[in-house]
């Protein structure tokens, strides 16, 4: 089983940047598609960005041009670089390993515990 730990969340000003990291404490991330999700209070978890085993990436329309997902297989990590942050980006961010190439939360095989990102106006 892949065990995941997110880090890098915190408080930033609108327009600022933050880099989140998803590390595998067990298992190998390079063997899976890895996705980032976020969850707002009272809302369902929503897809943010994903990266395939072979390298191609995909981003939700809401973050295209601002966020970028990448992986470092030597470090067994996947990162989410977040630029031009907006108050509406405030959420708990989770990484997960995917079943097949799914971007549906219900199809994820394993989740981290999440890291809180707060963007002030």
PDB file of N, CA and C in Angstrom, residues 51-89:
ATOM      1  N   UNK A  51      -0.740  14.003 -12.733  1.00  0.00           N
ATOM      2  CA  UNK A  51       0.423  13.678 -13.547  1.00  0.00           C
ATOM      3  C   UNK A  51       0.434  12.180 -13.785  1.00  0.00           C
ATOM      4  N   UNK A  52       0.641  11.792 -15.038  1.00  0.00           N
ATOM      5  CA  UNK A  52       0.611  10.394 -15.433  1.00  0.00           C
ATOM      6  C   UNK A  52       1.954   9.721 -15.197  1.00  0.00           C
ATOM      7  N   UNK A  53       1.932   8.397 -15.182  1.00  0.00           N
ATOM      8  CA  UNK A  53       3.167   7.633 -15.032  1.00  0.00           C
ATOM      9  C   UNK A  53       4.166   8.028 -16.113  1.00  0.00           C
ATOM     10  N   UNK A  54       3.678   8.193 -17.328  1.00  0.00           N
ATOM     11  CA  UNK A  54       4.542   8.523 -18.441  1.00  0.00           C
ATOM     12  C   UNK A  54       4.985   9.968 -18.513  1.00  0.00           C
ATOM     13  N   UNK A  55       4.420  10.841 -17.666  1.00  0.00           N
ATOM     14  CA  UNK A  55       4.836  12.226 -17.629  1.00  0.00           C
ATOM     15  C   UNK A  55       3.812  13.285 -17.976  1.00  0.00           C
ATOM     16  N   UNK A  56       2.838  13.016 -18.880  1.00  0.00           N
ATOM     17  CA  UNK A  56       1.873  14.063 -19.221  1.00  0.00           C
ATOM     18  C   UNK A  56       1.106  14.564 -18.010  1.00  0.00           C
ATOM     19  N   UNK A  57       0.791  15.854 -18.012  1.00  0.00           N
ATOM     20  CA  UNK A  57       0.081  16.487 -16.911  1.00  0.00           C
ATOM     21  C   UNK A  57      -1.257  17.031 -17.376  1.00  0.00           C
ATOM     22  N   UNK A  58      -2.153  17.248 -16.412  1.00  0.00           N
ATOM     23  CA  UNK A  58      -3.458  17.803 -16.712  1.00  0.00           C
ATOM     24  C   UNK A  58      -3.911  18.624 -15.511  1.00  0.00           C
ATOM     25  N   UNK A  59      -4.565  19.756 -15.775  1.00  0.00           N
ATOM     26  CA  UNK A  59      -4.947  20.705 -14.743  1.00  0.00           C
ATOM     27  C   UNK A  59      -6.401  21.123 -14.912  1.00  0.00           C
ATOM     28  N   UNK A  60      -7.072  21.319 -13.799  1.00  0.00           N
ATOM     29  CA  UNK A  60      -8.434  21.816 -13.836  1.00  0.00           C
ATOM     30  C   UNK A  60      -8.463  23.216 -14.431  1.00  0.00           C
ATOM     31  N   UNK A  61      -9.567  23.548 -15.095  1.00  0.00           N
ATOM     32  CA  UNK A  61      -9.687  24.862 -15.722  1.00  0.00           C
ATOM     33  C   UNK A  61      -9.486  26.000 -14.718  1.00  0.00           C
ATOM     34  N   UNK A  62      -9.903  25.789 -13.482  1.00  0.00           N
ATOM     35  CA  UNK A  62      -9.827  26.826 -12.471  1.00  0.00           C
ATOM     36  C   UNK A  62      -8.398  27.208 -12.092  1.00  0.00           C
ATOM     37  N   UNK A  63      -7.420  26.339 -12.399  1.00  0.00           N
ATOM     38  CA  UNK A  63      -6.038  26.603 -12.000  1.00  0.00           C
ATOM     39  C   UNK A  63      -5.071  26.645 -13.177  1.00  0.00           C
ATOM     40  N   UNK A  64      -5.545  26.410 -14.389  1.00  0.00           N
ATOM     41  CA  UNK A  64      -4.662  26.444 -15.553  1.00  0.00           C
ATOM     42  C   UNK A  64      -3.970  27.797 -15.685  1.00  0.00           C
ATOM     43  N   UNK A  65      -2.669  27.756 -15.930  1.00  0.00           N
ATOM     44  CA  UNK A  65      -1.889  28.966 -16.051  1.00  0.00           C
ATOM     45  C   UNK A  65      -1.369  29.492 -14.735  1.00  0.00           C
ATOM     46  N   UNK A  66      -1.857  28.946 -13.616  1.00  0.00           N
ATOM     47  CA  UNK A  66      -1.411  29.378 -12.288  1.00  0.00           C
ATOM     48  C   UNK A  66      -0.719  28.269 -11.502  1.00  0.00           C
ATOM     49  N   UNK A  67      -1.225  27.051 -11.607  1.00  0.00           N
ATOM     50  CA  UNK A  67      -0.661  25.909 -10.879  1.00  0.00           C
ATOM     51  C   UNK A  67       0.047  24.981 -11.855  1.00  0.00           C
ATOM     52  N   UNK A  68       1.060  24.272 -11.376  1.00  0.00           N
ATOM     53  CA  UNK A  68       1.773  23.302 -12.196  1.00  0.00           C
ATOM     54  C   UNK A  68       2.182  22.104 -11.355  1.00  0.00           C
ATOM     55  N   UNK A  69       1.831  20.920 -11.820  1.00  0.00           N
ATOM     56  CA  UNK A  69       2.199  19.691 -11.137  1.00  0.00           C
ATOM     57  C   UNK A  69       3.455  19.109 -11.777  1.00  0.00           C
ATOM     58  N   UNK A  70       4.295  18.488 -10.961  1.00  0.00           N
ATOM     59  CA  UNK A  70       5.507  17.856 -11.461  1.00  0.00           C
ATOM     60  C   UNK A  70       5.891  16.717 -10.532  1.00  0.00           C
ATOM     61  N   UNK A  71       6.769  15.852 -10.995  1.00  0.00           N
ATOM     62  CA  UNK A  71       7.255  14.775 -10.130  1.00  0.00           C
ATOM     63  C   UNK A  71       8.774  14.693 -10.157  1.00  0.00           C
ATOM     64  N   UNK A  72       9.331  14.231  -9.047  1.00  0.00           N
ATOM     65  CA  UNK A  72      10.758  13.996  -8.917  1.00  0.00           C
ATOM     66  C   UNK A  72      10.908  12.556  -8.455  1.00  0.00           C
ATOM     67  N   UNK A  73      11.133  11.669  -9.401  1.00  0.00           N
ATOM     68  CA  UNK A  73      11.165  10.248  -9.066  1.00  0.00           C
ATOM     69  C   UNK A  73      12.351   9.875  -8.174  1.00  0.00           C
ATOM     70  N   UNK A  74      13.452  10.621  -8.285  1.00  0.00           N
ATOM     71  CA  UNK A  74      14.608  10.354  -7.435  1.00  0.00           C
ATOM     72  C   UNK A  74      14.285  10.598  -5.967  1.00  0.00           C
ATOM     73  N   UNK A  75      13.405  11.570  -5.693  1.00  0.00           N
ATOM     74  CA  UNK A  75      12.988  11.889  -4.330  1.00  0.00           C
ATOM     75  C   UNK A  75      11.681  11.218  -3.950  1.00  0.00           C
ATOM     76  N   UNK A  76      11.057  10.522  -4.900  1.00  0.00           N
ATOM     77  CA  UNK A  76       9.783   9.847  -4.662  1.00  0.00           C
ATOM     78  C   UNK A  76       8.720  10.843  -4.204  1.00  0.00           C
ATOM     79  N   UNK A  77       8.644  11.980  -4.905  1.00  0.00           N
ATOM     80  CA  UNK A  77       7.703  13.031  -4.560  1.00  0.00           C
ATOM     81  C   UNK A  77       6.983  13.561  -5.795  1.00  0.00           C
ATOM     82  N   UNK A  78       5.824  14.165  -5.550  1.00  0.00           N
ATOM     83  CA  UNK A  78       5.078  14.924  -6.543  1.00  0.00           C
ATOM     84  C   UNK A  78       4.781  16.287  -5.937  1.00  0.00           C
ATOM     85  N   UNK A  79       5.000  17.351  -6.698  1.00  0.00           N
ATOM     86  CA  UNK A  79       4.822  18.705  -6.197  1.00  0.00           C
ATOM     87  C   UNK A  79       3.709  19.424  -6.934  1.00  0.00           C
ATOM     88  N   UNK A  80       3.167  20.444  -6.283  1.00  0.00           N
ATOM     89  CA  UNK A  80       2.198  21.351  -6.898  1.00  0.00           C
ATOM     90  C   UNK A  80       2.677  22.765  -6.654  1.00  0.00           C
ATOM     91  N   UNK A  81       3.183  23.411  -7.698  1.00  0.00           N
ATOM     92  CA  UNK A  81       3.594  24.802  -7.621  1.00  0.00           C
ATOM     93  C   UNK A  81       2.378  25.674  -7.857  1.00  0.00           C
ATOM     94  N   UNK A  82       2.071  26.546  -6.911  1.00  0.00           N
ATOM     95  CA  UNK A  82       0.892  27.398  -6.977  1.00  0.00           C
ATOM     96  C   UNK A  82       1.335  28.855  -7.016  1.00  0.00           C
ATOM     97  N   UNK A  83       1.015  29.524  -8.116  1.00  0.00           N
ATOM     98  CA  UNK A  83       1.344  30.930  -8.295  1.00  0.00           C
ATOM     99  C   UNK A  83       0.072  31.753  -8.437  1.00  0.00           C
ATOM    100  N   UNK A  84       0.212  33.061  -8.279  1.00  0.00           N
ATOM    101  CA  UNK A  84      -0.922  33.984  -8.413  1.00  0.00           C
ATOM    102  C   UNK A  84      -2.112  33.518  -7.593  1.00  0.00           C
ATOM    103  N   UNK A  85      -1.861  33.173  -6.356  1.00  0.00           N
ATOM    104  CA  UNK A  85      -2.902  32.620  -5.494  1.00  0.00           C
ATOM    105  C   UNK A  85      -3.999  33.632  -5.206  1.00  0.00           C
ATOM    106  N   UNK A  86      -5.221  33.123  -5.117  1.00  0.00           N
ATOM    107  CA  UNK A  86      -6.403  33.922  -4.857  1.00  0.00           C
ATOM    108  C   UNK A  86      -7.071  33.446  -3.573  1.00  0.00           C
ATOM    109  N   UNK A  87      -7.816  34.316  -2.898  1.00  0.00           N
ATOM    110  CA  UNK A  87      -8.524  33.877  -1.691  1.00  0.00           C
ATOM    111  C   UNK A  87      -9.404  32.653  -1.925  1.00  0.00           C
ATOM    112  N   UNK A  88      -9.989  32.525  -3.116  1.00  0.00           N
ATOM    113  CA  UNK A  88     -10.838  31.383  -3.408  1.00  0.00           C
ATOM    114  C   UNK A  88     -10.070  30.073  -3.573  1.00  0.00           C
ATOM    115  N   UNK A  89      -8.739  30.123  -3.544  1.00  0.00           N
ATOM    116  CA  UNK A  89      -7.923  28.911  -3.533  1.00  0.00           C
ATOM    117  C   UNK A  89      -7.792  28.325  -2.133  1.00  0.00           C
TER     118      UNK A  89
END
